[in-house]
Amino acid sequence: MDRVSEPVRLLDQHRFDPSRHVEVELNGEWWPGLQHAWRLTSDRDHWVAEVEFSARYE
């Protein structure tokens, strides 16, 4: 019998309006980005940042 997993729920959220400027680490390099929110969901036991950034690859 297959187990049906419980859907992920948003437990809490802290939004930034306007979004705040942050630096995002990717493979040892830091890139400028914007953080839109902190989110806590039912599938994790810690807060996760909602960020947007662009990285340049060779």
mmCIF file as gemmi writes it, N, C-alpha and C atoms, coordinates in Angstrom:
data_model
loop_
_atom_site.group_PDB
_atom_site.id
_atom_site.type_symbol
_atom_site.label_atom_id
_atom_site.label_alt_id
_atom_site.label_comp_id
_atom_site.label_asym_id
_atom_site.label_entity_id
_atom_site.label_seq_id
_atom_site.pdbx_PDB_ins_code
_atom_site.Cartn_x
_atom_site.Cartn_y
_atom_site.Cartn_z
_atom_site.occupancy
_atom_site.B_iso_or_equiv
_atom_site.pdbx_formal_charge
_atom_site.auth_seq_id
_atom_site.auth_asym_id
_atom_site.pdbx_PDB_model_num
ATOM 1 N N . MET Axp A 1 ? 0.845 -1.18 0 1 0 ? 1 A 1
ATOM 2 C CA . MET Axp A 1 ? 0 0 0 1 0 ? 1 A 1
ATOM 3 C C . MET Axp A 1 ? 0.89 1.243 0 1 0 ? 1 A 1
ATOM 4 N N . ASP Axp A 2 ? 0.605 2.2 -0.87 1 0 ? 2 A 1
ATOM 5 C CA . ASP Axp A 2 ? 1.358 3.451 -0.937 1 0 ? 2 A 1
ATOM 6 C C . ASP Axp A 2 ? 0.95 4.372 0.2 1 0 ? 2 A 1
ATOM 7 N N . ARG Axp A 3 ? 1.948 5.03 0.766 1 0 ? 3 A 1
ATOM 8 C CA . ARG Axp A 3 ? 1.672 6.028 1.8 1 0 ? 3 A 1
ATOM 9 C C . ARG Axp A 3 ? 1.459 7.383 1.155 1 0 ? 3 A 1
ATOM 10 N N . VAL Axp A 4 ? 0.401 8.039 1.503 1 0 ? 4 A 1
ATOM 11 C CA . VAL Axp A 4 ? 0.133 9.386 1.005 1 0 ? 4 A 1
ATOM 12 C C . VAL Axp A 4 ? 0.754 10.364 1.987 1 0 ? 4 A 1
ATOM 13 N N . SER Axp A 5 ? 1.637 11.219 1.47 1 0 ? 5 A 1
ATOM 14 C CA . SER Axp A 5 ? 2.274 12.188 2.364 1 0 ? 5 A 1
ATOM 15 C C . SER Axp A 5 ? 1.352 13.381 2.589 1 0 ? 5 A 1
ATOM 16 N N . GLU Axp A 6 ? 1.507 13.972 3.743 1 0 ? 6 A 1
ATOM 17 C CA . GLU Axp A 6 ? 0.709 15.15 4.099 1 0 ? 6 A 1
ATOM 18 C C . GLU Axp A 6 ? 1.163 16.336 3.259 1 0 ? 6 A 1
ATOM 19 N N . PRO Axp A 7 ? 0.233 17.141 2.756 1 0 ? 7 A 1
ATOM 20 C CA . PRO Axp A 7 ? 0.639 18.323 1.983 1 0 ? 7 A 1
ATOM 21 C C . PRO Axp A 7 ? 1.432 19.31 2.841 1 0 ? 7 A 1
ATOM 22 N N . VAL Axp A 8 ? 2.359 19.994 2.202 1 0 ? 8 A 1
ATOM 23 C CA . VAL Axp A 8 ? 3.181 20.989 2.902 1 0 ? 8 A 1
ATOM 24 C C . VAL Axp A 8 ? 2.331 22.222 3.173 1 0 ? 8 A 1
ATOM 25 N N . ARG Axp A 9 ? 2.378 22.697 4.43 1 0 ? 9 A 1
ATOM 26 C CA . ARG Axp A 9 ? 1.612 23.879 4.811 1 0 ? 9 A 1
ATOM 27 C C . ARG Axp A 9 ? 2.556 25 5.218 1 0 ? 9 A 1
ATOM 28 N N . LEU Axp A 10 ? 2.193 26.223 4.912 1 0 ? 10 A 1
ATOM 29 C CA . LEU Axp A 10 ? 2.915 27.401 5.364 1 0 ? 10 A 1
ATOM 30 C C . LEU Axp A 10 ? 2.48 27.688 6.797 1 0 ? 10 A 1
ATOM 31 N N . LEU Axp A 11 ? 3.419 27.559 7.743 1 0 ? 11 A 1
ATOM 32 C CA . LEU Axp A 11 ? 3.092 27.757 9.154 1 0 ? 11 A 1
ATOM 33 C C . LEU Axp A 11 ? 3.216 29.213 9.575 1 0 ? 11 A 1
ATOM 34 N N . ASP Axp A 12 ? 4.219 29.902 9.027 1 0 ? 12 A 1
ATOM 35 C CA . ASP Axp A 12 ? 4.438 31.302 9.381 1 0 ? 12 A 1
ATOM 36 C C . ASP Axp A 12 ? 5.263 31.947 8.28 1 0 ? 12 A 1
ATOM 37 N N . GLN Axp A 13 ? 5.171 33.251 8.173 1 0 ? 13 A 1
ATOM 38 C CA . GLN Axp A 13 ? 5.894 33.967 7.13 1 0 ? 13 A 1
ATOM 39 C C . GLN Axp A 13 ? 6.148 35.405 7.58 1 0 ? 13 A 1
ATOM 40 N N . HIS Axp A 14 ? 7.331 35.902 7.257 1 0 ? 14 A 1
ATOM 41 C CA . HIS Axp A 14 ? 7.652 37.313 7.489 1 0 ? 14 A 1
ATOM 42 C C . HIS Axp A 14 ? 8.083 37.898 6.149 1 0 ? 14 A 1
ATOM 43 N N . ARG Axp A 15 ? 7.248 38.739 5.548 1 0 ? 15 A 1
ATOM 44 C CA . ARG Axp A 15 ? 7.535 39.33 4.238 1 0 ? 15 A 1
ATOM 45 C C . ARG Axp A 15 ? 8.241 40.67 4.399 1 0 ? 15 A 1
ATOM 46 N N . PHE Axp A 16 ? 9.072 41.012 3.414 1 0 ? 16 A 1
ATOM 47 C CA . PHE Axp A 16 ? 9.758 42.298 3.371 1 0 ? 16 A 1
ATOM 48 C C . PHE Axp A 16 ? 9.163 43.122 2.229 1 0 ? 16 A 1
ATOM 49 N N . ASP Axp A 17 ? 8.661 44.299 2.552 1 0 ? 17 A 1
ATOM 50 C CA . ASP Axp A 17 ? 8.091 45.178 1.532 1 0 ? 17 A 1
ATOM 51 C C . ASP Axp A 17 ? 8.572 46.598 1.807 1 0 ? 17 A 1
ATOM 52 N N . PRO Axp A 18 ? 9.561 47.077 1.088 1 0 ? 18 A 1
ATOM 53 C CA . PRO Axp A 18 ? 10.141 46.453 -0.101 1 0 ? 18 A 1
ATOM 54 C C . PRO Axp A 18 ? 11.111 45.325 0.27 1 0 ? 18 A 1
ATOM 55 N N . SER Axp A 19 ? 11.438 44.494 -0.725 1 0 ? 19 A 1
ATOM 56 C CA . SER Axp A 19 ? 12.412 43.424 -0.522 1 0 ? 19 A 1
ATOM 57 C C . SER Axp A 19 ? 13.735 44.016 -0.076 1 0 ? 19 A 1
ATOM 58 N N . ARG Axp A 20 ? 14.508 43.236 0.7 1 0 ? 20 A 1
ATOM 59 C CA . ARG Axp A 20 ? 15.776 43.777 1.183 1 0 ? 20 A 1
ATOM 60 C C . ARG Axp A 20 ? 16.952 43.18 0.408 1 0 ? 20 A 1
ATOM 61 N N . HIS Axp A 21 ? 17.999 43.973 0.288 1 0 ? 21 A 1
ATOM 62 C CA . HIS Axp A 21 ? 19.204 43.553 -0.426 1 0 ? 21 A 1
ATOM 63 C C . HIS Axp A 21 ? 20.002 42.591 0.447 1 0 ? 21 A 1
ATOM 64 N N . VAL Axp A 22 ? 20.419 41.464 -0.146 1 0 ? 22 A 1
ATOM 65 C CA . VAL Axp A 22 ? 21.211 40.456 0.55 1 0 ? 22 A 1
ATOM 66 C C . VAL Axp A 22 ? 22.298 39.961 -0.391 1 0 ? 22 A 1
ATOM 67 N N . GLU Axp A 23 ? 23.218 39.158 0.143 1 0 ? 23 A 1
ATOM 68 C CA . GLU Axp A 23 ? 24.197 38.46 -0.68 1 0 ? 23 A 1
ATOM 69 C C . GLU Axp A 23 ? 23.92 36.969 -0.544 1 0 ? 23 A 1
ATOM 70 N N . VAL Axp A 24 ? 23.979 36.25 -1.673 1 0 ? 24 A 1
ATOM 71 C CA . VAL Axp A 24 ? 23.659 34.825 -1.719 1 0 ? 24 A 1
ATOM 72 C C . VAL Axp A 24 ? 24.915 34.058 -2.102 1 0 ? 24 A 1
ATOM 73 N N . GLU Axp A 25 ? 25.265 33.028 -1.321 1 0 ? 25 A 1
ATOM 74 C CA . GLU Axp A 25 ? 26.453 32.226 -1.597 1 0 ? 25 A 1
ATOM 75 C C . GLU Axp A 25 ? 26.085 31.066 -2.521 1 0 ? 25 A 1
ATOM 76 N N . LEU Axp A 26 ? 26.838 30.912 -3.604 1 0 ? 26 A 1
ATOM 77 C CA . LEU Axp A 26 ? 26.656 29.809 -4.545 1 0 ? 26 A 1
ATOM 78 C C . LEU Axp A 26 ? 28.033 29.311 -4.949 1 0 ? 26 A 1
ATOM 79 N N . ASN Axp A 27 ? 28.361 28.081 -4.572 1 0 ? 27 A 1
ATOM 80 C CA . ASN Axp A 27 ? 29.644 27.457 -4.91 1 0 ? 27 A 1
ATOM 81 C C . ASN Axp A 27 ? 30.839 28.301 -4.495 1 0 ? 27 A 1
ATOM 82 N N . GLY Axp A 28 ? 30.765 28.896 -3.31 1 0 ? 28 A 1
ATOM 83 C CA . GLY Axp A 28 ? 31.887 29.662 -2.781 1 0 ? 28 A 1
ATOM 84 C C . GLY Axp A 28 ? 31.976 31.095 -3.265 1 0 ? 28 A 1
ATOM 85 N N . GLU Axp A 29 ? 31.058 31.537 -4.101 1 0 ? 29 A 1
ATOM 86 C CA . GLU Axp A 29 ? 31.036 32.928 -4.562 1 0 ? 29 A 1
ATOM 87 C C . GLU Axp A 29 ? 29.773 33.604 -4.044 1 0 ? 29 A 1
ATOM 88 N N . TRP Axp A 30 ? 29.869 34.908 -3.833 1 0 ? 30 A 1
ATOM 89 C CA . TRP Axp A 30 ? 28.748 35.686 -3.314 1 0 ? 30 A 1
ATOM 90 C C . TRP Axp A 30 ? 28.163 36.552 -4.411 1 0 ? 30 A 1
ATOM 91 N N . TRP Axp A 31 ? 26.821 36.551 -4.514 1 0 ? 31 A 1
ATOM 92 C CA . TRP Axp A 31 ? 26.105 37.284 -5.557 1 0 ? 31 A 1
ATOM 93 C C . TRP Axp A 31 ? 25.051 38.185 -4.921 1 0 ? 31 A 1
ATOM 94 N N . PRO Axp A 32 ? 24.843 39.388 -5.483 1 0 ? 32 A 1
ATOM 95 C CA . PRO Axp A 32 ? 23.789 40.263 -4.947 1 0 ? 32 A 1
ATOM 96 C C . PRO Axp A 32 ? 22.41 39.689 -5.241 1 0 ? 32 A 1
ATOM 97 N N . GLY Axp A 33 ? 21.508 39.883 -4.303 1 0 ? 33 A 1
ATOM 98 C CA . GLY Axp A 33 ? 20.151 39.39 -4.494 1 0 ? 33 A 1
ATOM 99 C C . GLY Axp A 33 ? 19.156 40.189 -3.685 1 0 ? 33 A 1
ATOM 100 N N . LEU Axp A 34 ? 17.906 39.762 -3.752 1 0 ? 34 A 1
ATOM 101 C CA . LEU Axp A 34 ? 16.819 40.377 -2.991 1 0 ? 34 A 1
ATOM 102 C C . LEU Axp A 34 ? 16.119 39.301 -2.176 1 0 ? 34 A 1
ATOM 103 N N . GLN Axp A 35 ? 15.872 39.587 -0.905 1 0 ? 35 A 1
ATOM 104 C CA . GLN Axp A 35 ? 15.11 38.67 -0.07 1 0 ? 35 A 1
ATOM 105 C C . GLN Axp A 35 ? 13.692 39.205 0.037 1 0 ? 35 A 1
ATOM 106 N N . HIS Axp A 36 ? 12.735 38.359 -0.309 1 0 ? 36 A 1
ATOM 107 C CA . HIS Axp A 36 ? 11.327 38.737 -0.279 1 0 ? 36 A 1
ATOM 108 C C . HIS Axp A 36 ? 10.644 38.327 1.026 1 0 ? 36 A 1
ATOM 109 N N . ALA Axp A 37 ? 11.149 37.238 1.654 1 0 ? 37 A 1
ATOM 110 C CA . ALA Axp A 37 ? 10.468 36.748 2.86 1 0 ? 37 A 1
ATOM 111 C C . ALA Axp A 37 ? 11.319 35.711 3.587 1 0 ? 37 A 1
ATOM 112 N N . TRP Axp A 38 ? 10.945 35.483 4.855 1 0 ? 38 A 1
ATOM 113 C CA . TRP Axp A 38 ? 11.358 34.305 5.611 1 0 ? 38 A 1
ATOM 114 C C . TRP Axp A 38 ? 10.115 33.426 5.691 1 0 ? 38 A 1
ATOM 115 N N . ARG Axp A 39 ? 10.262 32.104 5.494 1 0 ? 39 A 1
ATOM 116 C CA . ARG Axp A 39 ? 9.11 31.198 5.548 1 0 ? 39 A 1
ATOM 117 C C . ARG Axp A 39 ? 9.408 29.985 6.414 1 0 ? 39 A 1
ATOM 118 N N . LEU Axp A 40 ? 8.392 29.553 7.15 1 0 ? 40 A 1
ATOM 119 C CA . LEU Axp A 40 ? 8.446 28.336 7.95 1 0 ? 40 A 1
ATOM 120 C C . LEU Axp A 40 ? 7.336 27.428 7.444 1 0 ? 40 A 1
ATOM 121 N N . THR Axp A 41 ? 7.707 26.241 6.951 1 0 ? 41 A 1
ATOM 122 C CA . THR Axp A 41 ? 6.723 25.309 6.405 1 0 ? 41 A 1
ATOM 123 C C . THR Axp A 41 ? 6.695 24.022 7.222 1 0 ? 41 A 1
ATOM 124 N N . SER Axp A 42 ? 5.639 23.251 7.054 1 0 ? 42 A 1
ATOM 125 C CA . SER Axp A 42 ? 5.444 22.044 7.853 1 0 ? 42 A 1
ATOM 126 C C . SER Axp A 42 ? 6.438 20.937 7.521 1 0 ? 42 A 1
ATOM 127 N N . ASP Axp A 43 ? 7.146 21.019 6.397 1 0 ? 43 A 1
ATOM 128 C CA . ASP Axp A 43 ? 8.106 19.971 6.031 1 0 ? 43 A 1
ATOM 129 C C . ASP Axp A 43 ? 9.526 20.267 6.5 1 0 ? 43 A 1
ATOM 130 N N . ARG Axp A 44 ? 9.754 21.397 7.186 1 0 ? 44 A 1
ATOM 131 C CA . ARG Axp A 44 ? 11.085 21.766 7.684 1 0 ? 44 A 1
ATOM 132 C C . ARG Axp A 44 ? 10.969 22.224 9.13 1 0 ? 44 A 1
ATOM 133 N N . ASP Axp A 45 ? 12.088 22.14 9.847 1 0 ? 45 A 1
ATOM 134 C CA . ASP Axp A 45 ? 12.081 22.594 11.234 1 0 ? 45 A 1
ATOM 135 C C . ASP Axp A 45 ? 12.893 23.867 11.402 1 0 ? 45 A 1
ATOM 136 N N . HIS Axp A 46 ? 13.066 24.615 10.305 1 0 ? 46 A 1
ATOM 137 C CA . HIS Axp A 46 ? 13.794 25.884 10.365 1 0 ? 46 A 1
ATOM 138 C C . HIS Axp A 46 ? 13.232 26.844 9.31 1 0 ? 46 A 1
ATOM 139 N N . TRP Axp A 47 ? 13.56 28.121 9.485 1 0 ? 47 A 1
ATOM 140 C CA . TRP Axp A 47 ? 13.118 29.154 8.559 1 0 ? 47 A 1
ATOM 141 C C . TRP Axp A 47 ? 13.952 29.091 7.285 1 0 ? 47 A 1
ATOM 142 N N . VAL Axp A 48 ? 13.32 29.369 6.145 1 0 ? 48 A 1
ATOM 143 C CA . VAL Axp A 48 ? 13.986 29.376 4.842 1 0 ? 48 A 1
ATOM 144 C C . VAL Axp A 48 ? 13.726 30.731 4.188 1 0 ? 48 A 1
ATOM 145 N N . ALA Axp A 49 ? 14.773 31.308 3.607 1 0 ? 49 A 1
ATOM 146 C CA . ALA Axp A 49 ? 14.635 32.61 2.954 1 0 ? 49 A 1
ATOM 147 C C . ALA Axp A 49 ? 14.109 32.439 1.534 1 0 ? 49 A 1
ATOM 148 N N . GLU Axp A 50 ? 13.203 33.31 1.145 1 0 ? 50 A 1
ATOM 149 C CA . GLU Axp A 50 ? 12.766 33.392 -0.257 1 0 ? 50 A 1
ATOM 150 C C . GLU Axp A 50 ? 13.614 34.496 -0.895 1 0 ? 50 A 1
ATOM 151 N N . VAL Axp A 51 ? 14.538 34.107 -1.777 1 0 ? 51 A 1
ATOM 152 C CA . VAL Axp A 51 ? 15.448 35.066 -2.395 1 0 ? 51 A 1
ATOM 153 C C . VAL Axp A 51 ? 15.414 34.943 -3.909 1 0 ? 51 A 1
ATOM 154 N N . GLU Axp A 52 ? 15.855 36.024 -4.543 1 0 ? 52 A 1
ATOM 155 C CA . GLU Axp A 52 ? 15.97 36.093 -6.004 1 0 ? 52 A 1
ATOM 156 C C . GLU Axp A 52 ? 17.352 36.655 -6.301 1 0 ? 52 A 1
ATOM 157 N N . PHE Axp A 53 ? 18.101 35.962 -7.195 1 0 ? 53 A 1
ATOM 158 C CA . PHE Axp A 53 ? 19.433 36.457 -7.554 1 0 ? 53 A 1
ATOM 159 C C . PHE Axp A 53 ? 19.815 35.912 -8.913 1 0 ? 53 A 1
ATOM 160 N N . SER Axp A 54 ? 20.825 36.531 -9.504 1 0 ? 54 A 1
ATOM 161 C CA . SER Axp A 54 ? 21.368 36.067 -10.781 1 0 ? 54 A 1
ATOM 162 C C . SER Axp A 54 ? 22.867 35.825 -10.604 1 0 ? 54 A 1
ATOM 163 N N . ALA Axp A 55 ? 23.356 34.74 -11.193 1 0 ? 55 A 1
ATOM 164 C CA . ALA Axp A 55 ? 24.779 34.397 -11.129 1 0 ? 55 A 1
ATOM 165 C C . ALA Axp A 55 ? 25.291 34.251 -12.554 1 0 ? 55 A 1
ATOM 166 N N . ARG Axp A 56 ? 26.535 34.642 -12.767 1 0 ? 56 A 1
ATOM 167 C CA . ARG Axp A 56 ? 27.143 34.55 -14.103 1 0 ? 56 A 1
ATOM 168 C C . ARG Axp A 56 ? 28.014 33.295 -14.16 1 0 ? 56 A 1
ATOM 169 N N . TYR Axp A 57 ? 27.841 32.501 -15.222 1 0 ? 57 A 1
ATOM 170 C CA . TYR Axp A 57 ? 28.648 31.314 -15.441 1 0 ? 57 A 1
ATOM 171 C C . TYR Axp A 57 ? 29.493 31.499 -16.688 1 0 ? 57 A 1
ATOM 172 N N . GLU Axp A 58 ? 30.686 30.956 -16.638 1 0 ? 58 A 1
ATOM 173 C CA . GLU Axp A 58 ? 31.61 31.058 -17.784 1 0 ? 58 A 1
ATOM 174 C C . GLU Axp A 58 ? 31.198 30.09 -18.869 1 0 ? 58 A 1
